[in-house]
CSV table of C-alpha atoms and ligand atoms in Angstrom, one decimal:
chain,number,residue,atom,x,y,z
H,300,UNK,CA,-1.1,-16.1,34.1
H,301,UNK,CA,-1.3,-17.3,37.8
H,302,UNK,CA,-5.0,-18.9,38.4
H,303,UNK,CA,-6.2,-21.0,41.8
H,304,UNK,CA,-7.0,-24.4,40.9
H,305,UNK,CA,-9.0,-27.0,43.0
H,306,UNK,CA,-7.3,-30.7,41.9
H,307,UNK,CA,-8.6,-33.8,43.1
H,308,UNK,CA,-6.1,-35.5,45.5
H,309,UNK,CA,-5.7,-39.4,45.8
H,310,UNK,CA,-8.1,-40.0,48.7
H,311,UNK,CA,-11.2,-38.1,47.3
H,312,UNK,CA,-10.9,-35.1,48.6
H,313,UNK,CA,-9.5,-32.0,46.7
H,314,UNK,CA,-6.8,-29.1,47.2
H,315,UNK,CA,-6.5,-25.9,46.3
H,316,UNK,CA,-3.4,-25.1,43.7
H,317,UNK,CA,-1.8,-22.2,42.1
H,318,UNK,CA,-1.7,-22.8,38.3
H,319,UNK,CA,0.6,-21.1,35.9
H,320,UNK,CA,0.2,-20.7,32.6
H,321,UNK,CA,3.1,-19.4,30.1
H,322,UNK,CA,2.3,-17.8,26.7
H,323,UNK,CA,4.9,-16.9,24.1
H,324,UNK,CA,4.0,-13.6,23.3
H,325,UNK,CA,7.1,-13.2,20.7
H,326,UNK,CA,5.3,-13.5,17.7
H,327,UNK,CA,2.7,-11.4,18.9
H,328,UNK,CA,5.3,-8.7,19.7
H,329,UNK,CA,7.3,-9.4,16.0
H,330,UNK,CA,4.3,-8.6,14.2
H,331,UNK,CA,3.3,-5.1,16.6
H,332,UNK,CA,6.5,-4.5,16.3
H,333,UNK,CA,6.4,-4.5,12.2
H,334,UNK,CA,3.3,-2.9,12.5
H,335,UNK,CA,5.1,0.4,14.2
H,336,UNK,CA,8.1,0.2,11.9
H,337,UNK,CA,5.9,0.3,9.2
H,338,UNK,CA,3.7,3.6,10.3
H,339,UNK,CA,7.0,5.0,11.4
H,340,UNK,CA,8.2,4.1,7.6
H,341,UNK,CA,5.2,5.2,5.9
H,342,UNK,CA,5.0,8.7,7.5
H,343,UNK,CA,8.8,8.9,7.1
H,344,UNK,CA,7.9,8.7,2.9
H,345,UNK,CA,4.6,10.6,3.3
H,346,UNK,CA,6.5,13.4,5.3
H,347,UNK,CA,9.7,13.9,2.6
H,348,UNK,CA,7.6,15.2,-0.5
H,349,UNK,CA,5.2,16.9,2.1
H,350,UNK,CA,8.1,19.3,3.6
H,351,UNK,CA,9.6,19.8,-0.3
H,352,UNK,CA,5.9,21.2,-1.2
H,353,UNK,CA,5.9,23.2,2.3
H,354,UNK,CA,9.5,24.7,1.6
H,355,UNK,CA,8.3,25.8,-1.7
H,356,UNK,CA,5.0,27.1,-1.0
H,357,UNK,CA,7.0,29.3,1.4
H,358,UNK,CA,9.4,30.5,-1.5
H,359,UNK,CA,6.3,30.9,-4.0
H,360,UNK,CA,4.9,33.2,-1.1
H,361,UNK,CA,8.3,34.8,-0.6
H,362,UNK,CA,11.2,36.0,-3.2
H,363,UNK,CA,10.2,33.9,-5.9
H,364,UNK,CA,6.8,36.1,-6.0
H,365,UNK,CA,8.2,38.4,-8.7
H,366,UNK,CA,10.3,35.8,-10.4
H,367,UNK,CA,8.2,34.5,-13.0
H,368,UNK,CA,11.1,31.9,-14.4
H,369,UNK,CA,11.5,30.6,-10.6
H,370,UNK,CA,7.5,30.5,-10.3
H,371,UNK,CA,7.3,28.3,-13.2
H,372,UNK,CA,10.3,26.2,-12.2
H,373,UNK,CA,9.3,25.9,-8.6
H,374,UNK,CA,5.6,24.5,-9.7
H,375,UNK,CA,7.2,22.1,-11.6
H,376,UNK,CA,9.0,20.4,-8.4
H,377,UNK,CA,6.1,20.7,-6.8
H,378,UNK,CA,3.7,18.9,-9.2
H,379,UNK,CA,6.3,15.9,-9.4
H,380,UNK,CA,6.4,15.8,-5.8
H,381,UNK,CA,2.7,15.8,-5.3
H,382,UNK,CA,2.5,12.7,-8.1
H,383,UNK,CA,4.8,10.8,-5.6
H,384,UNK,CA,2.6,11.3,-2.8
H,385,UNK,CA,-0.3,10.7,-4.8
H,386,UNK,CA,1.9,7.0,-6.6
H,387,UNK,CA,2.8,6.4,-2.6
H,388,UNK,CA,-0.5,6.6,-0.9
H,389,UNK,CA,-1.4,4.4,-4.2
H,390,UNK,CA,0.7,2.1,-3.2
H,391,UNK,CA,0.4,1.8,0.1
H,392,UNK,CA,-4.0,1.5,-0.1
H,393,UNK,CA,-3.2,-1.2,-2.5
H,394,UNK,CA,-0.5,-3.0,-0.4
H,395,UNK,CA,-3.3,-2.9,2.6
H,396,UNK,CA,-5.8,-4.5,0.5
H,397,UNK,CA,-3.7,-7.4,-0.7
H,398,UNK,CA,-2.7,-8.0,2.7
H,399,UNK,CA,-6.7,-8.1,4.3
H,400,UNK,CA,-7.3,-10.0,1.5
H,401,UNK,CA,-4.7,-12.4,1.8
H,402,UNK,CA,-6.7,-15.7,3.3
H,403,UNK,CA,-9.4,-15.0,0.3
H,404,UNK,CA,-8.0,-17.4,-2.8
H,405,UNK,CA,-8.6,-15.5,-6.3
H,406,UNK,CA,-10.4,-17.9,-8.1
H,407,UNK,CA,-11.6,-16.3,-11.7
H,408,UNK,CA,-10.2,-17.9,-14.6
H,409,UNK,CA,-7.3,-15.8,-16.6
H,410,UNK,CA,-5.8,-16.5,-19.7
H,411,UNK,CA,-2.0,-14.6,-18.4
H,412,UNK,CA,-1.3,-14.0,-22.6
H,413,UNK,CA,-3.8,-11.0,-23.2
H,414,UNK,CA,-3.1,-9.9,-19.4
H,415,UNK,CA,0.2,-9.3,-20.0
H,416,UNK,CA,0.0,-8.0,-23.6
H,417,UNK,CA,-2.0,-5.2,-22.1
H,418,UNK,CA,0.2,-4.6,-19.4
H,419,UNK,CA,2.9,-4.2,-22.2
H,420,UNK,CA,0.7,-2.1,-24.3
H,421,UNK,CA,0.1,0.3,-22.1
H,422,UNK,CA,4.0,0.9,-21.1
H,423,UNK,CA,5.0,1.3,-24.6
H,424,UNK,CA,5.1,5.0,-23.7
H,425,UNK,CA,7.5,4.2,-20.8
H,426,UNK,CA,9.3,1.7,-22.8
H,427,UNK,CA,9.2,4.6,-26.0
H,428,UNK,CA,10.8,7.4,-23.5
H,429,UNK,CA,14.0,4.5,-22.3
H,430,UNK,CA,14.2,3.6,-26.1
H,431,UNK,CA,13.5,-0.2,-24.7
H,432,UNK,CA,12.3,-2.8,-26.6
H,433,UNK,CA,9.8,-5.4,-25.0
H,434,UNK,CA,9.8,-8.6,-26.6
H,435,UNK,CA,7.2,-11.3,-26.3
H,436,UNK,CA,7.7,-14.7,-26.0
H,437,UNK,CA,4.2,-16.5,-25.5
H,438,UNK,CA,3.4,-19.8,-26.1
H,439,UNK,CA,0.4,-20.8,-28.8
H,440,UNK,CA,-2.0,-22.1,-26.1
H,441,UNK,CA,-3.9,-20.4,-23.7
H,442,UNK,CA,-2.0,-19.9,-20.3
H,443,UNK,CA,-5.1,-20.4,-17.9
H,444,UNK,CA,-4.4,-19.7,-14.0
H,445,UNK,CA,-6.9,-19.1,-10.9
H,446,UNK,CA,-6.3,-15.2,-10.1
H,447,UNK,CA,-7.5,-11.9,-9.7
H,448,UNK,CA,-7.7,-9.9,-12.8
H,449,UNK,CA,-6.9,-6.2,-11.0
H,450,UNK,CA,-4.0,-7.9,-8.8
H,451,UNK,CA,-2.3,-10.0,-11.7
H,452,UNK,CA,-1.9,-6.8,-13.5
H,453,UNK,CA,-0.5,-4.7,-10.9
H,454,UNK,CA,2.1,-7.7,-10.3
H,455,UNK,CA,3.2,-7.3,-14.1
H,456,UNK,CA,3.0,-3.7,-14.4
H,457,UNK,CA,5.8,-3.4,-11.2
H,458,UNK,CA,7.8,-6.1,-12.4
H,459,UNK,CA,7.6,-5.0,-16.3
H,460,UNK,CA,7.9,-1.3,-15.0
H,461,UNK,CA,11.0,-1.9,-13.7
H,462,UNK,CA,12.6,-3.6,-15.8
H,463,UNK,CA,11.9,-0.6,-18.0
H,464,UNK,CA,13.3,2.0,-15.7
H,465,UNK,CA,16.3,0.1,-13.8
H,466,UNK,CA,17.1,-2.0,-17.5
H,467,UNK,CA,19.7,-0.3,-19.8
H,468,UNK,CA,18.2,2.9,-21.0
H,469,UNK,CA,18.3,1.2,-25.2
H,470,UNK,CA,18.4,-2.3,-24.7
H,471,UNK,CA,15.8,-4.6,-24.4
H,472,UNK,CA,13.1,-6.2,-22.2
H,473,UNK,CA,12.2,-10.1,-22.9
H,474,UNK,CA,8.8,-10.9,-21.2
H,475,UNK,CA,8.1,-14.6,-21.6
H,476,UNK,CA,5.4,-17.6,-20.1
H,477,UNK,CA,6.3,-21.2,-20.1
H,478,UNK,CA,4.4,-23.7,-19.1
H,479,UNK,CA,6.3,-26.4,-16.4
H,480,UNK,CA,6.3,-28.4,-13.6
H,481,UNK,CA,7.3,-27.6,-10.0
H,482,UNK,CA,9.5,-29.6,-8.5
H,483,UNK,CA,6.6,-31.5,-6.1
H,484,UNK,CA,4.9,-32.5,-9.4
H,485,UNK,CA,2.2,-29.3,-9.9
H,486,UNK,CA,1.7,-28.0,-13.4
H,487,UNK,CA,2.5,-24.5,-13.1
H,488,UNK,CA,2.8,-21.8,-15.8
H,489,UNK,CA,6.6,-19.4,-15.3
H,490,UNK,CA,6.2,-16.1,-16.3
H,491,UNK,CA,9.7,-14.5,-16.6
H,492,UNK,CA,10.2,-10.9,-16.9
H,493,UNK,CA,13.9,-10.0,-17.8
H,494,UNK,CA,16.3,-6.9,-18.3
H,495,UNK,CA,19.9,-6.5,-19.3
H,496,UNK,CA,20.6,-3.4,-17.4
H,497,UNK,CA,23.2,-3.1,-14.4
H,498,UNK,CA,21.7,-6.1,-12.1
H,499,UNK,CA,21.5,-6.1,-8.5
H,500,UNK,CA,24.4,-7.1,-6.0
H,501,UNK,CA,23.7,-10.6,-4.1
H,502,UNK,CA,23.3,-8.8,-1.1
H,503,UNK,CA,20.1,-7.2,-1.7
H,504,UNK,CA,18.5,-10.2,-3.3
H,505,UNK,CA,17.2,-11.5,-0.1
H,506,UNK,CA,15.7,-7.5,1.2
H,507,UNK,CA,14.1,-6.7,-2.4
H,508,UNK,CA,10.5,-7.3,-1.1
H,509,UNK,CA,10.8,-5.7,2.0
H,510,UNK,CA,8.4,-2.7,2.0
H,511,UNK,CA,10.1,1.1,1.4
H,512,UNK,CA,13.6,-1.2,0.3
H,513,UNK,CA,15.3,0.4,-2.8
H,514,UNK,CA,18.6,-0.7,-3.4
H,515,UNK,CA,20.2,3.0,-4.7
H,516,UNK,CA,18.2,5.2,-2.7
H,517,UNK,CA,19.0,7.8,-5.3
H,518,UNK,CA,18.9,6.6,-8.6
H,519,UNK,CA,15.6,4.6,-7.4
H,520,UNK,CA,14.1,8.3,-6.0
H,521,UNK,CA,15.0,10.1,-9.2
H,522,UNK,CA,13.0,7.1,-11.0
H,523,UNK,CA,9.9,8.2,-9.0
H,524,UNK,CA,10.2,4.5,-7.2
H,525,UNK,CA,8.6,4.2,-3.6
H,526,UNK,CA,10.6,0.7,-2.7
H,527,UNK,CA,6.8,-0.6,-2.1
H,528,UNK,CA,6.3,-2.5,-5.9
H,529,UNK,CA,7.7,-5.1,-5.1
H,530,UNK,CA,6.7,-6.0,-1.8
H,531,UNK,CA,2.9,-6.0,-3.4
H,532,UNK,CA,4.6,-7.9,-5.7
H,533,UNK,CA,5.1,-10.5,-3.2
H,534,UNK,CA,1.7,-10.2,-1.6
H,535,UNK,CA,0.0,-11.2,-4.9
H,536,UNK,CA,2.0,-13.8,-5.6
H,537,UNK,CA,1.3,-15.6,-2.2
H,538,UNK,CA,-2.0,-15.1,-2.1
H,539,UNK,CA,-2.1,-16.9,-5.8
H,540,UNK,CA,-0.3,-19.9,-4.2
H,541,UNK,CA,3.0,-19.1,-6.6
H,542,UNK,CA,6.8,-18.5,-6.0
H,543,UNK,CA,8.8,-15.3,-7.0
H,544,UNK,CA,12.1,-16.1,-8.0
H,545,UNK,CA,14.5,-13.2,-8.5
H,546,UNK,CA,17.9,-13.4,-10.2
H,547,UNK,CA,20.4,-11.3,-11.2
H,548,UNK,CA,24.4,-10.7,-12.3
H,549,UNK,CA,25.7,-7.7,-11.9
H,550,UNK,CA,26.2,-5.9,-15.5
H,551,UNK,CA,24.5,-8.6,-17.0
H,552,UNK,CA,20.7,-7.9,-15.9
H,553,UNK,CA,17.7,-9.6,-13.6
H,554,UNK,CA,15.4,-11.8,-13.9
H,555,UNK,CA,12.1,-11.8,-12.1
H,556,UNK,CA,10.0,-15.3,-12.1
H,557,UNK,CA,6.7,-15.7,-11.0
H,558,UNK,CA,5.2,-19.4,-10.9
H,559,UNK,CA,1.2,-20.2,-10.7
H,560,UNK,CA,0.1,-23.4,-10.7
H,561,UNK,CA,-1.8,-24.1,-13.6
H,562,UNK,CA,-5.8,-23.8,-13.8
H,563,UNK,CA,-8.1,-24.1,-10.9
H,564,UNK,CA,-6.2,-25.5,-7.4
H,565,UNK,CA,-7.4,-28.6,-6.0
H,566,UNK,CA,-8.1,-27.2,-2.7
L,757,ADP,P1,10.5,1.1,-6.5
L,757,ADP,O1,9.2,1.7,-6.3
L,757,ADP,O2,11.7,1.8,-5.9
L,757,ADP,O3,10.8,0.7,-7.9
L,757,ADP,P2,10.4,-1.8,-6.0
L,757,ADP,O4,10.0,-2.5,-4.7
L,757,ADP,O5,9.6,-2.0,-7.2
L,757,ADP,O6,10.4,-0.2,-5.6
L,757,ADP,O7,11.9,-2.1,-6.2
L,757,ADP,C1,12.9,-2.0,-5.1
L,757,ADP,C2,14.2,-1.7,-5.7
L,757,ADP,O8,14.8,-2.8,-6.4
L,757,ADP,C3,14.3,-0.6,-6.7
L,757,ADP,O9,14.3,0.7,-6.0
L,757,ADP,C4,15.5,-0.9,-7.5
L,757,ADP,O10,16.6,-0.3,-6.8
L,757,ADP,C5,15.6,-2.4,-7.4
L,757,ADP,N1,15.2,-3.0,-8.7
L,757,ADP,C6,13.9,-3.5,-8.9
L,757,ADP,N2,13.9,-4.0,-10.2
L,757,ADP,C7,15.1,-3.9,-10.7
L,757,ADP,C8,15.7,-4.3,-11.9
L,757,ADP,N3,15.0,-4.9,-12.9
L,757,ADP,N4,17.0,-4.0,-12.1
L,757,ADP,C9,17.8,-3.4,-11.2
L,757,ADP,N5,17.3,-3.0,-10.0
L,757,ADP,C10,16.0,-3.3,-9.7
């Protein structure tokens, strides 16, 4: 920005300047720029299942008309392709409210024992169809954090969810909460949710909560996945003040931490 300026020279008078001001319009850029990626993304994952029900409604109108067998078939596809739209818009409207959200801290009191044990309960179905077993390892006293109720069990839901669905199909699933201390002193309570299933390589560690990021594009498709869990994931856990820690050996498993310090914050 170039702007005259009148400055007050030594002998009382003044004179006129030209004043330039610079502004580092980088970040400013980084984050319209994320913004576009991201619409571009989104309608990218909106647009795949839309053009599968399109093609189909075409053959439904089509050969397939007289073909009773193909009919039935063909509504099939299209029912499980309208769920992933339906799971992806889901996603995505829960993502955006996170993120508005995000400078609001969550501040009801939540014991995270019963939270999770209903999150387990209601994926025993999930956990039936894998022939998974989730065990729980939760310790006698309450496990008290400042959170939101709705958000917290999303955030276990994904994590436990996937462990379910990317875990060996038979094995097991070991949910557990520990209380501990971070290493700048703060109480915090660990909730670990971990598989023994085929692990993720090192090198998409680091891109895991990266929105639309799957790591086997089609094993993660055919597991109804829309690469956005996690990323929420993330969200929550920020705007709860805790950590995610995620670890994993390939053929041996993963582990997903979350840390919240414990009880009310201090600020
Ligand atoms: P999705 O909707 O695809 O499950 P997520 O963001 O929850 O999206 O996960 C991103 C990707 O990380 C998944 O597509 C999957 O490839 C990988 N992933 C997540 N959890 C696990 C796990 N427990 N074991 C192996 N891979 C996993």
């Amino acid at each position: 920005i170039i702007a005259p300026v009148q400055v007050p020279t030594a002998f009382g008078g003044t004179d006129q300047c030209m004043l330039m001001t610079f502004h580092d319009l980088t970040p400013l850029r980084r984050v319209e720029e994320m913004r576009a990626d991201f619409v571009a993304n989104a309608s990218h994952e909106l647009r795949t299942p839309l053009a599968a029900l399109s093609g189909f409604i075409d053959t439904l109108q089509g050969q397939a008309r007289d073909d009773p067998k193909a009919r039935e078939r063909f509504l099939g596809i299209m029912h499980a392709q309208a769920t992933r739209m339906a799971r992806l818009i889901d996603d995505l409207l829960s993502l955006s409210r996170v993120e508005l959200s995000a400078h609001v801290r969550p501040d009801a009191m939540i014991d995270l024992k019963p939270l999770i044990k209903q999150v387990t309960d209601g994926l025993e179905p999930l956990a039936k169809e894998r022939q998974v077993v989730i065990e729980l390892e939760l310790p006698e006293d309450a496990a008290t954090i400042a959170g939101d109720r709705e958000e917290l069990l999303r955030l276990f839901e994904n994590l436990i969810e996937n462990a379910l669905k990317y875990g060996a199909s038979g094995g097991r699933v070991v949910v557990s909460v520990v209380a501990a201390v971070s290493g700048d002193g703060v109480p915090e309570y660990r909730a670990l949710v971990r598989d023994f299933g085929p692990g993720i390589a090192p090198e998409h560690l680091p891109r895991l909560t990266e929105r639309f990021y799957r790591v086997d594009v089609g094993d993660s498709r055919s597991q109804g996945g829309t690469g956005l869990g996690l990323s929420l994931v993330k969200h929550i856990v920020n705007r709860h003040r805790g950590r995610l820690l995620i670890e994993s050996v390939l053929k041996k498993g993963a582990t997903f931490t979350v840390c919240f310090p414990q009880g009310k914050p201090q600020v």
